[in-house]
Structure formats: structure tokens, C-alpha cells
CSV table of C-alpha atoms in Angstrom, one decimal:
chain,number,residue,atom,x,y,z
L,18,MET,CA,28.3,-8.2,-8.9
L,19,LYS,CA,25.0,-6.3,-8.6
L,20,LYS,CA,24.5,-7.7,-5.1
L,21,THR,CA,27.9,-6.6,-4.0
L,22,ALA,CA,27.4,-3.1,-5.4
L,23,PHE,CA,24.0,-2.8,-3.7
L,24,PHE,CA,25.6,-4.0,-0.4
L,25,ILE,CA,28.4,-1.4,-0.6
L,26,PHE,CA,25.9,1.3,-1.6
L,27,THR,CA,23.5,0.6,1.3
L,28,LYS,CA,26.2,0.3,3.9
L,29,SER,CA,27.9,3.5,2.7
L,30,ILE,CA,24.6,5.4,3.1
L,31,GLY,CA,24.2,3.9,6.6
L,32,LEU,CA,27.7,4.8,7.6
L,33,TYR,CA,27.2,8.4,6.4
L,34,ILE,CA,24.0,8.7,8.4
L,35,ASN,CA,25.5,7.2,11.5
L,36,LEU,CA,28.5,9.6,11.4
L,37,LEU,CA,26.2,12.5,10.7
L,38,SER,CA,24.1,11.6,13.8
L,39,PHE,CA,27.0,12.5,16.1
L,40,VAL,CA,27.4,16.0,14.6
L,41,PHE,CA,23.9,16.9,13.3
L,42,PRO,CA,21.5,14.4,14.8
L,43,LYS,CA,18.3,16.1,13.5
L,44,LYS,CA,19.7,16.2,9.9
L,45,ALA,CA,20.7,12.6,10.2
L,46,SER,CA,17.3,11.5,11.3
L,47,GLN,CA,15.6,13.5,8.5
L,48,LEU,CA,17.9,11.9,6.0
L,49,ALA,CA,17.2,8.4,7.3
L,50,TYR,CA,13.5,9.0,7.2
L,51,ALA,CA,13.8,10.4,3.6
L,52,PHE,CA,15.6,7.3,2.4
L,53,PHE,CA,12.9,5.1,4.0
L,54,SER,CA,9.8,7.0,2.9
L,55,GLU,CA,10.7,8.3,-0.6
L,56,PRO,CA,9.9,5.9,-3.4
L,57,ARG,CA,12.5,5.7,-6.2
L,58,GLU,CA,10.1,4.1,-8.7
L,59,GLY,CA,6.4,4.4,-9.6
L,60,LYS,CA,6.1,8.0,-10.8
L,61,LEU,CA,4.4,8.7,-14.1
L,62,SER,CA,4.4,11.7,-16.5
L,63,LYS,CA,1.2,13.0,-18.2
L,64,ASP,CA,2.7,12.7,-21.7
L,65,LYS,CA,3.8,9.1,-21.2
L,66,LEU,CA,0.9,7.5,-19.4
L,67,PRO,CA,0.6,3.7,-19.8
L,68,GLY,CA,-2.1,2.8,-22.4
L,69,ILE,CA,-4.4,1.3,-19.8
L,70,LEU,CA,-4.6,4.7,-18.0
L,71,GLN,CA,-5.1,6.6,-21.2
L,72,GLU,CA,-8.3,4.6,-21.6
L,73,ALA,CA,-9.6,6.0,-18.3
L,74,LYS,CA,-11.0,9.3,-17.2
L,75,SER,CA,-8.3,11.0,-15.1
L,76,GLU,CA,-9.1,13.4,-12.3
L,77,MET,CA,-7.0,15.4,-9.9
L,78,PHE,CA,-8.0,16.1,-6.3
L,79,GLN,CA,-6.5,18.6,-3.9
L,80,LEU,CA,-6.0,17.8,-0.3
L,81,GLN,CA,-4.4,20.7,1.6
L,82,GLU,CA,-1.0,21.1,0.0
L,83,ASP,CA,-1.0,17.8,-1.8
L,84,SER,CA,-2.8,16.5,-5.0
L,85,PHE,CA,-3.6,13.0,-6.1
L,86,HIS,CA,-5.0,11.4,-9.2
L,87,THR,CA,-7.7,8.9,-9.9
L,88,TYR,CA,-8.5,7.0,-13.1
L,89,THR,CA,-12.1,5.9,-13.9
L,90,TRP,CA,-13.3,3.1,-16.2
L,91,LYS,CA,-17.0,4.0,-16.2
L,92,GLY,CA,-19.6,1.2,-15.8
L,93,ASN,CA,-22.8,0.8,-13.7
L,94,ASP,CA,-23.6,2.0,-10.2
L,95,THR,CA,-21.4,-0.7,-8.5
L,96,VAL,CA,-18.1,0.9,-7.8
L,97,ILE,CA,-14.7,-0.7,-7.0
L,98,LEU,CA,-11.7,1.3,-5.7
L,99,LEU,CA,-8.2,-0.1,-6.4
L,100,VAL,CA,-5.3,0.9,-4.1
L,101,HIS,CA,-1.7,0.0,-5.3
L,102,GLY,CA,1.4,-0.6,-3.3
L,103,TRP,CA,5.0,0.7,-2.8
L,104,GLU,CA,6.9,2.0,-5.9
L,105,SER,CA,3.9,1.3,-8.2
L,106,ASN,CA,1.0,3.2,-9.6
L,107,ALA,CA,-2.6,2.7,-10.9
L,108,SER,CA,-1.4,0.9,-14.0
L,109,ARG,CA,-0.5,-2.2,-11.9
L,110,TRP,CA,-4.1,-3.2,-12.1
L,111,GLU,CA,-4.1,-3.8,-15.8
L,112,ASN,CA,-4.3,-7.6,-15.5
L,113,LEU,CA,-7.1,-7.6,-13.0
L,114,LEU,CA,-9.3,-5.0,-14.9
L,115,PRO,CA,-10.8,-7.4,-17.5
L,116,TYR,CA,-12.2,-9.6,-14.7
L,117,LEU,CA,-13.7,-6.7,-12.9
L,118,LYS,CA,-15.1,-5.2,-16.1
L,119,LYS,CA,-17.1,-8.4,-16.8
L,120,SER,CA,-19.3,-7.4,-13.8
L,121,GLY,CA,-20.2,-4.1,-15.5
L,122,SER,CA,-18.9,-2.2,-12.5
L,123,THR,CA,-17.4,1.3,-12.5
L,124,ILE,CA,-13.7,0.9,-11.6
L,125,ILE,CA,-11.6,3.6,-9.9
L,126,ALA,CA,-7.8,3.3,-9.4
L,127,ILE,CA,-5.8,5.8,-7.3
L,128,ASP,CA,-2.2,7.0,-7.4
L,129,GLY,CA,-0.8,7.0,-3.9
L,130,PRO,CA,1.3,9.8,-2.4
L,131,ALA,CA,4.6,10.3,-4.3
L,132,HIS,CA,3.5,7.7,-6.9
L,133,GLY,CA,2.0,7.9,-10.4
L,134,LEU,CA,0.8,11.5,-11.1
L,135,SER,CA,0.2,12.3,-7.5
L,136,SER,CA,2.3,15.0,-5.8
L,137,GLY,CA,5.0,14.8,-3.1
L,138,LYS,CA,8.2,12.9,-2.3
L,139,GLU,CA,7.1,11.2,0.8
L,140,PHE,CA,4.8,8.1,1.2
L,141,ASN,CA,3.1,7.2,4.4
L,142,ILE,CA,0.0,5.2,5.2
L,143,PRO,CA,-2.1,7.8,7.1
L,144,GLN,CA,-1.8,10.3,4.2
L,145,TYR,CA,-2.7,7.5,1.7
L,146,ALA,CA,-5.7,6.7,3.8
L,147,GLU,CA,-6.7,10.4,3.6
L,148,PHE,CA,-6.5,10.2,-0.2
L,149,ILE,CA,-8.8,7.1,-0.1
L,150,HIS,CA,-11.2,8.9,2.2
L,151,VAL,CA,-11.5,11.8,-0.3
L,152,ALA,CA,-12.0,9.3,-3.2
L,153,VAL,CA,-14.6,7.4,-1.2
L,154,GLN,CA,-16.6,10.5,-0.6
L,155,LYS,CA,-16.5,11.3,-4.3
L,156,PHE,CA,-17.1,7.9,-5.8
L,157,LYS,CA,-18.8,6.0,-3.0
L,158,PRO,CA,-17.3,2.5,-3.7
L,159,GLN,CA,-18.9,-0.7,-2.3
L,160,TYR,CA,-15.7,-2.7,-2.8
L,161,LEU,CA,-12.0,-1.9,-1.9
L,162,ILE,CA,-9.0,-3.9,-3.3
L,163,GLY,CA,-5.5,-3.2,-2.2
L,164,HIS,CA,-2.1,-4.7,-3.0
L,165,SER,CA,1.0,-4.8,-0.7
L,166,ILE,CA,1.3,-1.6,1.4
L,167,GLY,CA,-1.9,-0.5,-0.4
L,168,GLY,CA,-3.6,-3.4,1.2
L,169,LYS,CA,-2.4,-2.4,4.6
L,170,THR,CA,-3.6,1.2,3.9
L,171,CYS,CA,-7.1,-0.2,3.1
L,172,LEU,CA,-7.1,-1.9,6.5
L,173,TYR,CA,-5.9,1.3,8.2
L,174,TYR,CA,-8.5,3.3,6.3
L,175,GLN,CA,-11.4,1.1,7.3
L,176,SER,CA,-10.3,0.8,10.9
L,177,VAL,CA,-10.1,4.6,11.3
L,178,TYR,CA,-13.0,5.8,9.1
L,179,GLN,CA,-15.4,2.8,9.6
L,180,ASN,CA,-17.1,3.3,6.3
L,181,ASP,CA,-20.5,1.5,6.6
L,182,ALA,CA,-21.1,1.7,2.8
L,183,LEU,CA,-18.3,-0.7,2.1
L,184,LYS,CA,-19.5,-4.3,1.6
L,185,LYS,CA,-16.3,-6.2,0.9
L,186,MET,CA,-12.5,-5.8,0.9
L,187,VAL,CA,-9.8,-7.7,-0.9
L,188,ILE,CA,-6.2,-7.6,0.4
L,189,LEU,CA,-3.4,-9.0,-1.8
L,190,GLY,CA,0.2,-9.7,-0.4
L,191,ALA,CA,-0.1,-7.1,2.4
L,192,PRO,CA,2.3,-6.7,5.3
L,193,SER,CA,1.0,-6.7,8.9
L,194,ASP,CA,3.8,-5.6,11.3
L,195,PHE,CA,5.3,-2.2,10.4
L,196,LYS,CA,8.0,-2.7,12.9
L,197,ILE,CA,9.4,-5.6,10.8
L,198,ILE,CA,9.6,-3.3,7.8
L,199,LEU,CA,11.4,-0.6,9.7
L,200,ASN,CA,13.7,-3.0,11.4
L,201,ASN,CA,14.6,-4.6,8.0
L,202,TYR,CA,15.5,-1.1,6.7
L,203,ILE,CA,17.6,-0.3,9.8
L,204,THR,CA,19.4,-3.7,9.4
L,205,LEU,CA,19.9,-3.1,5.7
L,206,LEU,CA,21.7,0.2,6.3
L,207,SER,CA,23.3,-0.9,9.6
L,208,LEU,CA,21.9,2.2,11.3
L,209,ASN,CA,22.9,2.9,14.9
L,210,THR,CA,20.6,3.0,18.0
L,211,LYS,CA,20.3,6.8,18.0
L,212,ILE,CA,18.9,6.8,14.5
L,213,SER,CA,16.6,3.8,15.0
L,214,LYS,CA,15.1,5.4,18.1
L,215,SER,CA,14.6,8.7,16.2
L,216,LEU,CA,12.7,6.9,13.4
L,217,GLU,CA,10.4,5.3,16.0
L,218,ALA,CA,9.8,8.6,17.6
L,219,HIS,CA,9.0,10.2,14.3
L,220,TYR,CA,6.0,7.8,13.8
L,221,LEU,CA,4.8,8.3,17.3
L,222,ASN,CA,5.0,12.1,17.1
L,223,ASN,CA,3.6,12.5,13.6
L,224,PHE,CA,1.1,9.7,13.4
L,225,LYS,CA,0.2,9.2,17.0
L,226,LEU,CA,0.8,5.5,16.8
L,227,SER,CA,3.6,3.4,18.2
L,228,LEU,CA,5.2,0.9,15.9
L,229,GLU,CA,3.4,-2.0,17.7
L,230,GLN,CA,0.1,-0.3,17.1
L,231,PHE,CA,0.9,0.3,13.5
L,232,SER,CA,-0.1,-3.3,12.7
L,233,GLY,CA,-2.3,-4.8,10.0
L,234,LYS,CA,-3.6,-7.4,12.3
L,235,ILE,CA,-4.7,-4.7,14.8
L,236,PHE,CA,-6.4,-2.8,12.0
L,237,ALA,CA,-8.1,-6.0,10.8
L,238,SER,CA,-9.4,-6.8,14.3
L,239,LYS,CA,-11.6,-3.7,14.1
L,240,LEU,CA,-13.3,-4.6,10.8
L,241,ASN,CA,-16.8,-5.9,10.5
L,242,ILE,CA,-17.0,-6.2,6.7
L,243,LYS,CA,-16.3,-9.4,4.8
L,244,GLY,CA,-12.8,-9.8,3.5
L,245,LEU,CA,-10.6,-11.9,1.3
L,246,ILE,CA,-6.9,-12.1,1.8
L,247,ALA,CA,-4.6,-13.8,-0.7
L,248,HIS,CA,-0.9,-14.3,0.0
L,249,ASP,CA,1.7,-16.2,-1.9
L,250,ILE,CA,3.9,-18.7,0.0
L,251,ASP,CA,6.9,-17.8,-2.2
L,252,ASP,CA,6.5,-14.0,-1.6
L,253,THR,CA,10.0,-12.8,-0.7
L,254,VAL,CA,9.0,-9.1,-0.4
L,255,VAL,CA,6.3,-9.6,2.2
L,256,LEU,CA,6.5,-12.9,3.9
L,257,PHE,CA,3.6,-15.3,3.9
L,258,GLU,CA,3.3,-15.2,7.7
L,259,GLU,CA,2.3,-11.6,7.5
L,260,GLY,CA,-0.9,-12.4,5.6
L,261,LYS,CA,-1.7,-15.2,8.1
L,262,LYS,CA,-1.4,-12.7,10.9
L,263,ILE,CA,-3.9,-10.4,9.3
L,264,ALA,CA,-6.3,-13.3,8.5
L,265,GLY,CA,-6.1,-14.5,12.1
L,266,ALA,CA,-7.3,-11.2,13.5
L,267,TRP,CA,-10.1,-10.6,11.0
L,268,LYS,CA,-13.5,-11.9,12.1
L,269,ASN,CA,-15.1,-12.5,8.7
L,270,VAL,CA,-12.4,-13.3,6.2
L,271,ILE,CA,-11.5,-15.9,3.6
L,272,PHE,CA,-7.8,-16.7,3.2
L,273,ILE,CA,-6.3,-18.0,0.0
L,274,GLU,CA,-2.8,-19.4,-0.1
L,275,THR,CA,-1.1,-19.3,-3.5
L,276,LYS,CA,2.2,-20.6,-4.7
L,277,GLY,CA,4.6,-19.5,-7.5
L,278,LEU,CA,3.1,-16.0,-7.9
L,279,GLY,CA,5.6,-14.1,-5.9
L,280,HIS,CA,4.7,-10.6,-4.6
L,281,SER,CA,2.9,-9.2,-7.6
L,282,MET,CA,0.2,-12.0,-7.5
L,283,HIS,CA,-0.8,-11.5,-11.1
L,284,ASP,CA,-2.7,-14.7,-11.9
L,285,ASP,CA,-5.9,-15.6,-13.9
L,286,GLU,CA,-7.1,-18.2,-11.4
L,287,LEU,CA,-6.7,-15.8,-8.5
L,288,TYR,CA,-8.5,-13.0,-10.3
L,289,LYS,CA,-11.4,-15.3,-11.0
L,290,LYS,CA,-11.6,-16.1,-7.3
L,291,VAL,CA,-11.5,-12.4,-6.5
L,292,SER,CA,-14.3,-11.7,-8.9
L,293,HIS,CA,-16.4,-14.6,-7.6
L,294,PHE,CA,-15.9,-13.3,-4.0
L,295,LEU,CA,-17.0,-9.8,-4.9
L,296,PHE,CA,-19.9,-10.5,-7.2
L,297,GLU,CA,-21.2,-14.0,-6.6
L,298,GLU,CA,-20.5,-15.0,-3.0
L,299,LYS,CA,-23.1,-13.8,-0.5
């Protein structure tokens, strides 16, 4: 029943956008982009913060018209920055934190655009990377860990900013080809060619990258730091092949295949391997 209702809902939205495109094409394009880029989950309120975030020191940073939040669990001079994914927030790292804290490190988690306590309605990778850049300048992390689209943002960040102070990066369940994500959305709503072309044009005009260039494997090919990629073979949100694409392009990377973890990838054994990679492996 839920699947049928969801099918009818998505196709109804697509039909409305398609019809609107013949009368008000600009409005239709804006609406299609809004449905694609605006998360419907992951926001937090200050008076109802998850317990794990209440334990941390929260800070707000201003970046032009936008603001974003970070959460700090203070430790020693070794700093790790955590970057969550779509429709999530900094609290998603709760299961990993104990393994990182054992090292004594200072841990920073960030809320992405339109997620957690950060401002805005729209999420996009270039803006998320700008948030990371501001946080990096403030906290000077040596290690970066990203999950899902947050992992891809880490790849984009390092390929653009080339931060020499970073020593290692961990990417969990991240997508490579943005075109696949966009095409899945277009198929889900059955959007017409006019709308699909306008969405592609939006990314080219606003982010100066074609969909083919907006690729995790291309970003990874520009990295010199050591990396670890983990991807679950049963991931139905971001297919396993996406992780393999990124790993195949990264010069200095370890690839871990997991099974039965799904997209969230919360697992004690995996987190032990992540900790070993960061703090014990040369």
C-alpha cells in the first residue's frame, strides 16, 4: 500500500511539473530543482538536540548569507572532521565516536547545508565543500571522514582545495556518478526532456561543471593523500559499483567490501578497521 501511494505521489508531482513546463518553463524548472535539492529529513532544533550532540561544544559559522553548525568533542591536537550525508546530521556519527575517542583525538562533526542546525533549504555539494573549507581553516583537521553524499563532498573538497595538511581520508558508501543520481530522480518523477535538460543546465551554469565532470572518480583521481573506501555489497541506496569506481581512480587507497550493513554502514568491525587505518597504519 505504501509503495502504491508513493508511486502515485511521485508520478503526480512529475505530471504537474511536466504540464507546468509548457506554460511556465522557468517555474517548472525551479520546482523540479527544489524537489531534487531540498532534504525532507535531517533538520534539528536547538531545544531537542540528540544527547550525543548535547555532550559536544556547538559553534555557528557564518558564510555569506548562510550559517552552519559544528560540534566538538575536545581531545588532543589530532583533529578529525566528520561529514554526514543526505537527510542526516552530525548525530549520525554516534556509533563511530567511541572508536575515535579511544585515540584521544579532538573530533569535529559538521551539519551540512539545510541539515541539522545549519541554515537554508537547498543542499548542494559545492556549498557543503565551502562549509568544510571554513571548518578546516578553523580546526585544522588531519583526517576527514565522510558518509554517502558527504563522502563525495570530501572528495570534491580535496580535489578543489588540495589541502596539504590532510593526512588521510575515509569514505563510506559514497556515490560516484552524479548523472546516475539525477537520472534516477528524473525517472522516478517521469520528467520530460525539457525539464531534464534544464536541470543539467542548472548545474553547468551554477557550478561550472557538466554532469559528467561532477564525478567522484574524477575527484578521486586528483588526490594524493591516502584513503580508505568502504562500501556494502547490499547497499540499495548507493550501489556497490559506485564505490568501486571511486577506488579504481584513487592512486593510494584501500578498499573494504562489506556485506549486510546496508547504506548506513554502522558496524563495530568496520569501525575498528577505520580506527586502525587512521591511527596505526603508516
